[in-house]
């Protein structure tokens, strides 16, 4: 892992602590496995605008039921779970942080969305496999990646030609 990726991972590492989220969902009467994604939104939206920013972004993107989505720089996977729960999409969420990816997988289990959202830990500017996705999302992550050519090449290489 290069120094840049280490620094980014270190910056976000503390957000992978799920204990505060677990307390919140339990206080609100939810059990892991049945948590609506909206309950997690105050904690799992790590970008500018948080949940309201995600909603505006997704209104602009206009996903439809059945879309296959690649979410690059997915962090804790909040946007991925909204896409699955509210829009009926199938999502592959990719993040370079092992801690965030592990936490995102756990949060996805809490919401019962493991059939529609999968998580991968991989360098998003050097994806090892290309696929065919209807939508490729990059929500603010590009400001943390110096290899913009690799990042946008990975994104473009995964976008279907439909």
CSV table of N, CA and C in Angstrom, one decimal:
chain,number,residue,atom,x,y,z
A,1,UNK,N,0.8,-1.2,0.0
A,1,UNK,CA,0.0,0.0,0.0
A,1,UNK,C,0.9,1.2,0.0
A,2,UNK,N,0.6,2.2,-0.9
A,2,UNK,CA,1.4,3.4,-1.0
A,2,UNK,C,1.1,4.4,0.1
A,3,UNK,N,2.0,5.4,0.3
A,3,UNK,CA,1.8,6.3,1.4
A,3,UNK,C,0.5,7.1,1.3
A,4,UNK,N,0.1,7.5,0.1
A,4,UNK,CA,-1.1,8.2,0.0
A,4,UNK,C,-2.3,7.4,0.5
A,5,UNK,N,-2.4,6.2,0.0
A,5,UNK,CA,-3.5,5.3,0.4
A,5,UNK,C,-3.5,5.1,1.9
A,6,UNK,N,-2.3,4.9,2.5
A,6,UNK,CA,-2.2,4.7,4.0
A,6,UNK,C,-2.7,5.9,4.7
A,7,UNK,N,-2.4,7.1,4.2
A,7,UNK,CA,-2.8,8.3,4.9
A,7,UNK,C,-4.3,8.5,4.8
A,8,UNK,N,-4.9,8.2,3.7
A,8,UNK,CA,-6.4,8.3,3.5
A,8,UNK,C,-7.0,7.3,4.4
A,9,UNK,N,-6.5,6.0,4.4
A,9,UNK,CA,-7.1,5.0,5.3
A,9,UNK,C,-7.0,5.4,6.8
A,10,UNK,N,-5.9,5.9,7.2
A,10,UNK,CA,-5.7,6.3,8.6
A,10,UNK,C,-6.7,7.4,8.9
A,11,UNK,N,-6.9,8.4,8.0
A,11,UNK,CA,-7.9,9.4,8.2
A,11,UNK,C,-9.3,8.9,8.5
A,12,UNK,N,-9.8,7.9,7.8
A,12,UNK,CA,-11.1,7.5,7.9
A,12,UNK,C,-11.3,6.3,8.9
A,13,UNK,N,-10.2,5.7,9.3
A,13,UNK,CA,-10.2,4.5,10.2
A,13,UNK,C,-11.2,4.6,11.4
A,14,UNK,N,-11.2,5.7,12.1
A,14,UNK,CA,-12.0,5.9,13.3
A,14,UNK,C,-13.5,5.7,13.0
A,15,UNK,N,-13.9,6.1,11.8
A,15,UNK,CA,-15.3,6.0,11.4
A,15,UNK,C,-15.8,4.6,11.3
A,16,UNK,N,-14.9,3.6,11.4
A,16,UNK,CA,-15.3,2.2,11.3
A,16,UNK,C,-15.8,1.6,12.6
A,17,UNK,N,-15.7,2.4,13.7
A,17,UNK,CA,-16.1,2.0,15.0
A,17,UNK,C,-17.7,2.0,15.0
A,18,UNK,N,-18.3,0.8,15.1
A,18,UNK,CA,-19.7,0.7,15.0
A,18,UNK,C,-20.4,0.8,16.3
A,19,UNK,N,-19.7,0.8,17.4
A,19,UNK,CA,-20.3,0.9,18.7
A,19,UNK,C,-21.4,2.0,18.9
A,20,UNK,N,-21.0,3.2,18.5
A,20,UNK,CA,-22.0,4.3,18.6
A,20,UNK,C,-23.3,4.0,17.8
A,21,UNK,N,-23.1,3.5,16.6
A,21,UNK,CA,-24.3,3.2,15.7
A,21,UNK,C,-25.1,2.1,16.4
A,22,UNK,N,-24.5,1.1,16.9
A,22,UNK,CA,-25.2,0.0,17.5
A,22,UNK,C,-26.1,0.5,18.7
A,23,UNK,N,-25.5,1.4,19.5
A,23,UNK,CA,-26.2,2.0,20.6
A,23,UNK,C,-27.4,2.7,20.1
A,24,UNK,N,-27.2,3.5,19.0
A,24,UNK,CA,-28.3,4.3,18.5
A,24,UNK,C,-29.5,3.4,18.0
A,25,UNK,N,-29.1,2.4,17.2
A,25,UNK,CA,-30.2,1.5,16.7
A,25,UNK,C,-30.9,0.8,17.8
A,26,UNK,N,-30.2,0.4,18.8
A,26,UNK,CA,-30.9,-0.3,19.9
A,26,UNK,C,-31.8,0.7,20.7
A,27,UNK,N,-31.3,1.9,20.9
A,27,UNK,CA,-32.1,2.9,21.6
A,27,UNK,C,-33.4,3.2,20.8
A,28,UNK,N,-33.3,3.1,19.5
A,28,UNK,CA,-34.5,3.4,18.6
A,28,UNK,C,-35.3,2.1,18.4
A,29,UNK,N,-35.0,1.0,19.1
A,29,UNK,CA,-35.8,-0.2,19.1
A,29,UNK,C,-35.6,-1.1,17.9
A,30,UNK,N,-34.4,-1.0,17.2
A,30,UNK,CA,-34.1,-1.8,16.1
A,30,UNK,C,-33.1,-2.9,16.5
A,31,UNK,N,-33.2,-4.0,15.8
A,31,UNK,CA,-32.3,-5.1,16.0
A,31,UNK,C,-31.4,-5.2,14.7
A,32,UNK,N,-30.2,-5.6,14.9
A,32,UNK,CA,-29.4,-5.8,13.6
A,32,UNK,C,-30.1,-6.9,12.8
A,33,UNK,N,-30.2,-6.6,11.5
A,33,UNK,CA,-30.9,-7.5,10.5
A,33,UNK,C,-32.2,-6.8,10.1
A,34,UNK,N,-32.7,-5.8,10.8
A,34,UNK,CA,-33.9,-5.2,10.4
A,34,UNK,C,-33.9,-3.7,10.5
A,35,UNK,N,-32.7,-3.1,10.4
A,35,UNK,CA,-32.5,-1.7,10.5
A,35,UNK,C,-32.8,-1.0,9.2
A,36,UNK,N,-33.7,0.0,9.1
A,36,UNK,CA,-33.9,0.7,7.9
A,36,UNK,C,-32.6,1.6,7.6
A,37,UNK,N,-32.2,1.6,6.4
A,37,UNK,CA,-31.0,2.4,6.1
A,37,UNK,C,-31.1,3.9,6.5
A,38,UNK,N,-32.2,4.4,6.6
A,38,UNK,CA,-32.4,5.8,7.0
A,38,UNK,C,-32.0,6.0,8.5
A,39,UNK,N,-32.1,5.0,9.3
A,39,UNK,CA,-31.7,5.1,10.7
A,39,UNK,C,-30.1,5.3,10.8
A,40,UNK,N,-29.4,4.7,9.8
A,40,UNK,CA,-27.9,4.8,9.9
A,40,UNK,C,-27.4,6.1,9.2
A,41,UNK,N,-28.3,6.7,8.5
A,41,UNK,CA,-27.8,7.9,7.7
A,41,UNK,C,-27.0,8.9,8.4
A,42,UNK,N,-27.4,9.3,9.7
A,42,UNK,CA,-26.6,10.3,10.4
A,42,UNK,C,-25.1,9.8,10.6
A,43,UNK,N,-24.8,8.6,10.5
A,43,UNK,CA,-23.5,8.1,10.7
A,43,UNK,C,-22.8,7.5,9.5
A,44,UNK,N,-23.5,7.0,8.5
A,44,UNK,CA,-22.8,6.3,7.4
A,44,UNK,C,-22.7,7.2,6.1
A,45,UNK,N,-23.1,8.4,6.2
A,45,UNK,CA,-22.9,9.3,5.0
A,45,UNK,C,-21.7,10.2,5.3
A,46,UNK,N,-20.5,9.9,4.8
A,46,UNK,CA,-19.3,10.5,5.1
A,46,UNK,C,-18.9,11.7,4.2
A,47,UNK,N,-19.7,12.1,3.3
A,47,UNK,CA,-19.4,13.1,2.3
A,47,UNK,C,-20.1,14.4,2.6
A,48,UNK,N,-19.8,15.4,1.8
A,48,UNK,CA,-20.4,16.7,1.9
A,48,UNK,C,-21.9,16.6,1.7
A,49,UNK,N,-22.7,17.2,2.6
A,49,UNK,CA,-24.1,17.2,2.5
A,49,UNK,C,-24.7,16.0,3.2
A,50,UNK,N,-23.9,15.1,3.6
A,50,UNK,CA,-24.4,13.8,4.2
A,50,UNK,C,-25.6,13.3,3.6
A,51,UNK,N,-26.7,12.9,4.3
A,51,UNK,CA,-27.8,12.2,3.7
A,51,UNK,C,-28.6,13.1,2.7
A,52,UNK,N,-28.8,14.4,3.1
A,52,UNK,CA,-29.5,15.2,2.1
A,52,UNK,C,-28.7,15.4,0.8
A,53,UNK,N,-27.3,15.5,1.0
A,53,UNK,CA,-26.5,15.6,-0.2
A,53,UNK,C,-26.6,14.3,-1.1
A,54,UNK,N,-26.6,13.2,-0.4
A,54,UNK,CA,-26.8,11.9,-1.2
A,54,UNK,C,-28.1,11.9,-1.9
A,55,UNK,N,-29.2,12.3,-1.3
A,55,UNK,CA,-30.5,12.3,-1.9
A,55,UNK,C,-30.5,13.2,-3.1
A,56,UNK,N,-29.9,14.4,-3.0
A,56,UNK,CA,-29.9,15.3,-4.2
A,56,UNK,C,-29.0,14.7,-5.3
A,57,UNK,N,-27.9,14.1,-4.9
A,57,UNK,CA,-27.0,13.5,-5.9
A,57,UNK,C,-27.8,12.4,-6.6
A,58,UNK,N,-28.5,11.5,-5.9
A,58,UNK,CA,-29.2,10.4,-6.5
A,58,UNK,C,-30.4,10.9,-7.3
A,59,UNK,N,-31.0,12.0,-6.9
A,59,UNK,CA,-32.1,12.6,-7.8
A,59,UNK,C,-31.5,12.9,-9.1
A,60,UNK,N,-30.3,13.5,-9.1
A,60,UNK,CA,-29.6,13.9,-10.4
A,60,UNK,C,-29.2,12.6,-11.2
A,61,UNK,N,-28.7,11.6,-10.5
A,61,UNK,CA,-28.3,10.4,-11.2
A,61,UNK,C,-29.4,9.6,-11.8
A,62,UNK,N,-30.6,9.6,-11.1
A,62,UNK,CA,-31.8,9.0,-11.5
A,62,UNK,C,-31.7,7.5,-11.7
A,63,UNK,N,-31.3,6.7,-10.7
A,63,UNK,CA,-31.3,5.3,-10.8
A,63,UNK,C,-32.7,4.7,-10.9
A,64,UNK,N,-32.8,3.6,-11.5
A,64,UNK,CA,-34.1,2.9,-11.6
A,64,UNK,C,-34.0,1.5,-11.2
A,65,UNK,N,-35.1,0.9,-10.8
A,65,UNK,CA,-35.1,-0.5,-10.3
A,65,UNK,C,-34.4,-1.4,-11.3
A,66,UNK,N,-33.5,-2.2,-10.7
A,66,UNK,CA,-32.8,-3.2,-11.5
A,66,UNK,C,-31.4,-2.7,-12.0
A,67,UNK,N,-31.1,-1.4,-11.9
A,67,UNK,CA,-29.8,-0.9,-12.3
A,67,UNK,C,-28.7,-1.6,-11.5
A,68,UNK,N,-27.6,-1.9,-12.2
A,68,UNK,CA,-26.4,-2.4,-11.6
A,68,UNK,C,-25.5,-1.3,-11.4
A,69,UNK,N,-25.1,-1.0,-10.1
A,69,UNK,CA,-24.3,0.2,-9.7
A,69,UNK,C,-23.0,-0.2,-9.1
A,70,UNK,N,-22.0,0.5,-9.6
A,70,UNK,CA,-20.6,0.4,-9.0
A,70,UNK,C,-20.4,1.7,-8.2
A,71,UNK,N,-20.2,1.6,-6.9
A,71,UNK,CA,-20.0,2.7,-6.0
A,71,UNK,C,-18.6,2.8,-5.6
A,72,UNK,N,-17.8,3.6,-6.2
A,72,UNK,CA,-16.4,3.7,-6.0
A,72,UNK,C,-16.1,4.7,-4.8
A,73,UNK,N,-15.3,4.3,-3.8
A,73,UNK,CA,-15.1,5.1,-2.7
A,73,UNK,C,-16.3,5.1,-1.8
A,74,UNK,N,-16.8,3.9,-1.6
A,74,UNK,CA,-18.1,3.7,-0.9
A,74,UNK,C,-18.1,4.0,0.6
A,75,UNK,N,-16.9,4.0,1.2
A,75,UNK,CA,-16.8,4.3,2.6
A,75,UNK,C,-17.6,3.3,3.4
A,76,UNK,N,-18.5,3.7,4.3
A,76,UNK,CA,-19.4,2.8,5.1
A,76,UNK,C,-20.6,2.3,4.3
A,77,UNK,N,-20.7,2.6,3.1
A,77,UNK,CA,-21.7,2.0,2.2
A,77,UNK,C,-23.1,2.6,2.3
A,78,UNK,N,-23.3,3.8,2.9
A,78,UNK,CA,-24.6,4.4,3.1
A,78,UNK,C,-25.3,4.6,1.8
A,79,UNK,N,-24.6,5.2,0.8
A,79,UNK,CA,-25.2,5.5,-0.5
A,79,UNK,C,-25.6,4.2,-1.2
A,80,UNK,N,-24.7,3.1,-1.1
A,80,UNK,CA,-25.0,1.8,-1.7
A,80,UNK,C,-26.3,1.2,-1.1
A,81,UNK,N,-26.5,1.3,0.2
A,81,UNK,CA,-27.7,0.8,0.8
A,81,UNK,C,-28.9,1.6,0.5
A,82,UNK,N,-28.8,2.9,0.3
A,82,UNK,CA,-30.0,3.7,-0.2
A,82,UNK,C,-30.3,3.3,-1.6
A,83,UNK,N,-29.4,3.1,-2.4
A,83,UNK,CA,-29.6,2.6,-3.8
A,83,UNK,C,-30.4,1.3,-3.8
A,84,UNK,N,-29.9,0.4,-2.9
A,84,UNK,CA,-30.6,-0.9,-2.9
A,84,UNK,C,-32.0,-0.9,-2.3
A,85,UNK,N,-32.1,-0.2,-1.1
A,85,UNK,CA,-33.4,-0.2,-0.4
A,85,UNK,C,-34.4,0.7,-1.1
A,86,UNK,N,-34.1,1.9,-1.5
A,86,UNK,CA,-35.0,2.9,-2.0
A,86,UNK,C,-35.2,2.8,-3.5
A,87,UNK,N,-34.2,2.3,-4.3
A,87,UNK,CA,-34.3,2.3,-5.7
A,87,UNK,C,-34.3,0.9,-6.3
A,88,UNK,N,-34.1,-0.1,-5.5
A,88,UNK,CA,-34.1,-1.5,-6.1
A,88,UNK,C,-32.9,-1.8,-6.9
A,89,UNK,N,-31.8,-1.2,-6.7
A,89,UNK,CA,-30.6,-1.4,-7.5
A,89,UNK,C,-29.8,-2.6,-6.8
A,90,UNK,N,-28.9,-3.2,-7.6
A,90,UNK,CA,-27.9,-4.1,-7.1
A,90,UNK,C,-26.6,-3.3,-7.2
A,91,UNK,N,-25.8,-3.4,-6.0
A,91,UNK,CA,-24.7,-2.5,-5.9
A,91,UNK,C,-23.4,-3.2,-5.5
A,92,UNK,N,-22.3,-2.9,-6.1
A,92,UNK,CA,-21.0,-3.4,-5.7
A,92,UNK,C,-20.3,-2.1,-5.2
A,93,UNK,N,-20.1,-2.1,-3.9
A,93,UNK,CA,-19.5,-1.0,-3.2
A,93,UNK,C,-18.0,-1.3,-3.0
A,94,UNK,N,-17.1,-0.4,-3.5
A,94,UNK,CA,-15.7,-0.6,-3.4
A,94,UNK,C,-15.0,0.5,-2.6
A,95,UNK,N,-14.2,0.2,-1.7
A,95,UNK,CA,-13.4,1.2,-0.9
A,95,UNK,C,-12.1,0.6,-0.6
A,96,UNK,N,-11.1,1.5,-0.5
A,96,UNK,CA,-9.7,1.1,-0.3
A,96,UNK,C,-9.3,0.8,1.2
A,97,UNK,N,-10.2,1.2,2.1
A,97,UNK,CA,-10.0,1.0,3.5
A,97,UNK,C,-10.5,-0.4,4.0
A,98,UNK,N,-9.6,-1.3,4.5
A,98,UNK,CA,-10.1,-2.5,5.0
A,98,UNK,C,-11.1,-2.3,6.2
A,99,UNK,N,-10.8,-1.3,7.0
A,99,UNK,CA,-11.6,-1.1,8.2
A,99,UNK,C,-13.0,-0.6,7.8
A,100,UNK,N,-13.1,0.3,6.8
A,100,UNK,CA,-14.4,0.8,6.4
A,100,UNK,C,-15.1,-0.3,5.6
A,101,UNK,N,-14.4,-1.1,4.8
A,101,UNK,CA,-15.1,-2.1,4.1
A,101,UNK,C,-15.7,-3.2,5.0
A,102,UNK,N,-15.0,-3.5,6.1
A,102,UNK,CA,-15.5,-4.5,7.0
A,102,UNK,C,-16.7,-3.9,7.8
A,103,UNK,N,-16.6,-2.7,8.2
A,103,UNK,CA,-17.7,-2.0,8.9
A,103,UNK,C,-18.9,-1.9,7.9
A,104,UNK,N,-18.7,-1.6,6.7
A,104,UNK,CA,-19.8,-1.5,5.7
A,104,UNK,C,-20.5,-2.8,5.5
A,105,UNK,N,-19.7,-3.9,5.5
A,105,UNK,CA,-20.3,-5.2,5.4
A,105,UNK,C,-21.2,-5.5,6.5
A,106,UNK,N,-20.8,-5.1,7.7
A,106,UNK,CA,-21.6,-5.3,8.9
A,106,UNK,C,-22.9,-4.5,8.9
A,107,UNK,N,-22.7,-3.2,8.5
A,107,UNK,CA,-23.9,-2.4,8.4
A,107,UNK,C,-24.9,-2.9,7.4
A,108,UNK,N,-24.4,-3.4,6.3
A,108,UNK,CA,-25.3,-4.0,5.3
A,108,UNK,C,-26.0,-5.2,5.9
A,109,UNK,N,-25.3,-6.0,6.7
A,109,UNK,CA,-26.0,-7.1,7.4
A,109,UNK,C,-27.1,-6.6,8.3
A,110,UNK,N,-26.8,-5.5,9.0
A,110,UNK,CA,-27.8,-4.9,9.9
A,110,UNK,C,-29.1,-4.5,9.2
A,111,UNK,N,-28.9,-4.1,7.9
A,111,UNK,CA,-30.1,-3.6,7.2
A,111,UNK,C,-30.7,-4.7,6.4
A,112,UNK,N,-30.2,-5.9,6.4
A,112,UNK,CA,-30.7,-7.0,5.7
A,112,UNK,C,-30.6,-6.9,4.2
A,113,UNK,N,-29.6,-6.2,3.7
A,113,UNK,CA,-29.5,-5.9,2.3
A,113,UNK,C,-28.3,-6.7,1.6
A,114,UNK,N,-27.9,-7.7,2.2
A,114,UNK,CA,-26.7,-8.5,1.7
A,114,UNK,C,-27.0,-9.1,0.3
A,115,UNK,N,-28.2,-9.3,0.0
A,115,UNK,CA,-28.6,-9.9,-1.3
A,115,UNK,C,-28.4,-8.9,-2.4
A,116,UNK,N,-28.4,-7.6,-2.1
A,116,UNK,CA,-28.4,-6.5,-3.1
A,116,UNK,C,-27.1,-5.7,-3.1
A,117,UNK,N,-26.4,-5.7,-1.9
A,117,UNK,CA,-25.2,-4.9,-1.8
A,117,UNK,C,-24.0,-5.8,-1.4
A,118,UNK,N,-22.9,-5.7,-2.2
A,118,UNK,CA,-21.7,-6.4,-1.8
A,118,UNK,C,-20.6,-5.4,-1.7
A,119,UNK,N,-19.6,-5.7,-0.9
A,119,UNK,CA,-18.5,-4.8,-0.6
A,119,UNK,C,-17.2,-5.4,-0.9
A,120,UNK,N,-16.3,-4.6,-1.5
A,120,UNK,CA,-15.0,-5.1,-1.9
A,120,UNK,C,-14.0,-4.1,-1.4
A,121,UNK,N,-12.8,-4.5,-0.9
A,121,UNK,CA,-11.7,-3.7,-0.5
A,121,UNK,C,-10.7,-3.7,-1.6
A,122,UNK,N,-10.6,-2.6,-2.3
A,122,UNK,CA,-9.7,-2.6,-3.4
A,122,UNK,C,-9.3,-1.1,-3.7
A,123,UNK,N,-8.1,-0.9,-4.3
A,123,UNK,CA,-7.7,0.4,-4.7
A,123,UNK,C,-8.6,0.8,-5.9
A,124,UNK,N,-9.4,1.9,-5.7
A,124,UNK,CA,-10.4,2.2,-6.8
A,124,UNK,C,-9.7,2.8,-8.0
A,125,UNK,N,-8.5,3.2,-8.0
A,125,UNK,CA,-7.8,3.7,-9.2
A,125,UNK,C,-7.1,2.6,-9.9
A,126,UNK,N,-7.2,1.3,-9.4
A,126,UNK,CA,-6.6,0.2,-10.1
A,126,UNK,C,-7.4,-1.0,-9.9
A,127,UNK,N,-8.7,-1.0,-10.3
A,127,UNK,CA,-9.6,-2.1,-10.1
A,127,UNK,C,-9.1,-3.3,-11.0
A,128,UNK,N,-9.1,-4.5,-10.3
A,128,UNK,CA,-8.6,-5.6,-11.0
A,128,UNK,C,-9.5,-6.2,-12.0
A,129,UNK,N,-10.8,-6.0,-11.9
A,129,UNK,CA,-11.8,-6.6,-12.8
A,129,UNK,C,-12.7,-5.5,-13.3
A,130,UNK,N,-13.0,-5.6,-14.6
A,130,UNK,CA,-13.9,-4.6,-15.2
A,130,UNK,C,-15.3,-5.3,-15.4
A,131,UNK,N,-16.3,-4.6,-15.2
A,131,UNK,CA,-17.7,-5.2,-15.3
A,131,UNK,C,-18.5,-4.3,-16.2
A,132,UNK,N,-19.8,-4.6,-16.2
A,132,UNK,CA,-20.7,-3.8,-17.0
A,132,UNK,C,-21.8,-3.3,-16.0
A,133,UNK,N,-21.7,-2.0,-15.7
A,133,UNK,CA,-22.6,-1.4,-14.8
A,133,UNK,C,-23.4,-0.3,-15.5
A,134,UNK,N,-24.6,-0.1,-15.0
A,134,UNK,CA,-25.5,0.9,-15.6
A,134,UNK,C,-25.0,2.3,-15.1
A,135,UNK,N,-24.6,2.3,-13.8
A,135,UNK,CA,-24.1,3.5,-13.2
A,135,UNK,C,-22.8,3.3,-12.4
A,136,UNK,N,-21.9,4.2,-12.6
A,136,UNK,CA,-20.7,4.2,-11.8
A,136,UNK,C,-20.7,5.5,-11.0
A,137,UNK,N,-20.7,5.4,-9.6
A,137,UNK,CA,-20.7,6.6,-8.8
A,137,UNK,C,-19.3,6.9,-8.2
A,138,UNK,N,-19.0,8.1,-8.2
A,138,UNK,CA,-17.8,8.7,-7.5
A,138,UNK,C,-18.3,9.9,-6.7
A,139,UNK,N,-18.6,9.8,-5.5
A,139,UNK,CA,-19.2,10.9,-4.7
A,139,UNK,C,-18.1,11.5,-3.8
A,140,UNK,N,-17.4,12.5,-4.3
A,140,UNK,CA,-16.3,13.2,-3.6
A,140,UNK,C,-15.0,12.4,-3.5
A,141,UNK,N,-15.0,11.2,-3.8
A,141,UNK,CA,-13.8,10.4,-3.5
A,141,UNK,C,-12.6,10.8,-4.4
A,142,UNK,N,-12.9,11.4,-5.5
A,142,UNK,CA,-11.8,11.7,-6.4
A,142,UNK,C,-10.8,12.8,-5.8
A,143,UNK,N,-11.3,13.6,-4.8
A,143,UNK,CA,-10.4,14.5,-4.2
A,143,UNK,C,-9.3,13.9,-3.3
A,144,UNK,N,-9.5,12.6,-3.0
A,144,UNK,CA,-8.5,11.9,-2.2
A,144,UNK,C,-7.6,11.0,-3.0
A,145,UNK,N,-7.7,11.0,-4.3
A,145,UNK,CA,-7.0,10.1,-5.1
A,145,UNK,C,-6.1,10.9,-6.1
A,146,UNK,N,-4.8,10.8,-6.0
A,146,UNK,CA,-3.9,11.6,-6.9
A,146,UNK,C,-3.9,11.0,-8.3
A,147,UNK,N,-4.1,9.7,-8.4
A,147,UNK,CA,-4.1,9.0,-9.7
A,147,UNK,C,-5.4,9.1,-10.4
A,148,UNK,N,-5.7,10.4,-10.8
A,148,UNK,CA,-7.1,10.7,-11.4
A,148,UNK,C,-7.2,9.9,-12.7
A,149,UNK,N,-6.2,9.8,-13.5
A,149,UNK,CA,-6.3,9.0,-14.8
A,149,UNK,C,-6.7,7.6,-14.5
A,150,UNK,N,-6.1,7.0,-13.5
A,150,UNK,CA,-6.4,5.6,-13.2
A,150,UNK,C,-7.8,5.5,-12.6
A,151,UNK,N,-8.2,6.4,-11.8
A,151,UNK,CA,-9.5,6.4,-11.2
A,151,UNK,C,-10.6,6.5,-12.3
A,152,UNK,N,-10.5,7.5,-13.1
A,152,UNK,CA,-11.5,7.7,-14.1
A,152,UNK,C,-11.5,6.6,-15.2
A,153,UNK,N,-10.3,6.1,-15.4
A,153,UNK,CA,-10.2,5.0,-16.4
A,153,UNK,C,-10.9,3.7,-15.8
A,154,UNK,N,-10.7,3.5,-14.5
A,154,UNK,CA,-11.4,2.4,-13.8
A,154,UNK,C,-12.9,2.6,-13.9
A,155,UNK,N,-13.4,3.8,-13.7
A,155,UNK,CA,-14.8,4.1,-13.7
A,155,UNK,C,-15.3,3.9,-15.1
A,156,UNK,N,-14.6,4.5,-16.1
A,156,UNK,CA,-15.1,4.3,-17.5
A,156,UNK,C,-15.1,2.9,-18.0
A,157,UNK,N,-14.1,2.1,-17.6
A,157,UNK,CA,-13.9,0.7,-18.0
A,157,UNK,C,-15.0,-0.2,-17.4
A,158,UNK,N,-15.7,0.3,-16.4
A,158,UNK,CA,-16.8,-0.5,-15.8
A,158,UNK,C,-18.2,0.0,-16.2
A,159,UNK,N,-18.3,1.0,-17.0
A,159,UNK,CA,-19.6,1.5,-17.5
A,159,UNK,C,-20.0,0.7,-18.7
A,160,UNK,N,-21.2,0.2,-18.7
A,160,UNK,CA,-21.7,-0.6,-19.8
A,160,UNK,C,-22.0,0.3,-21.0
A,161,UNK,N,-22.1,-0.2,-22.1
A,161,UNK,CA,-22.3,0.5,-23.4
A,161,UNK,C,-23.8,0.5,-23.8
A,162,UNK,N,-24.7,0.5,-22.9
A,162,UNK,CA,-26.1,0.5,-23.2
A,162,UNK,C,-26.7,1.9,-23.4
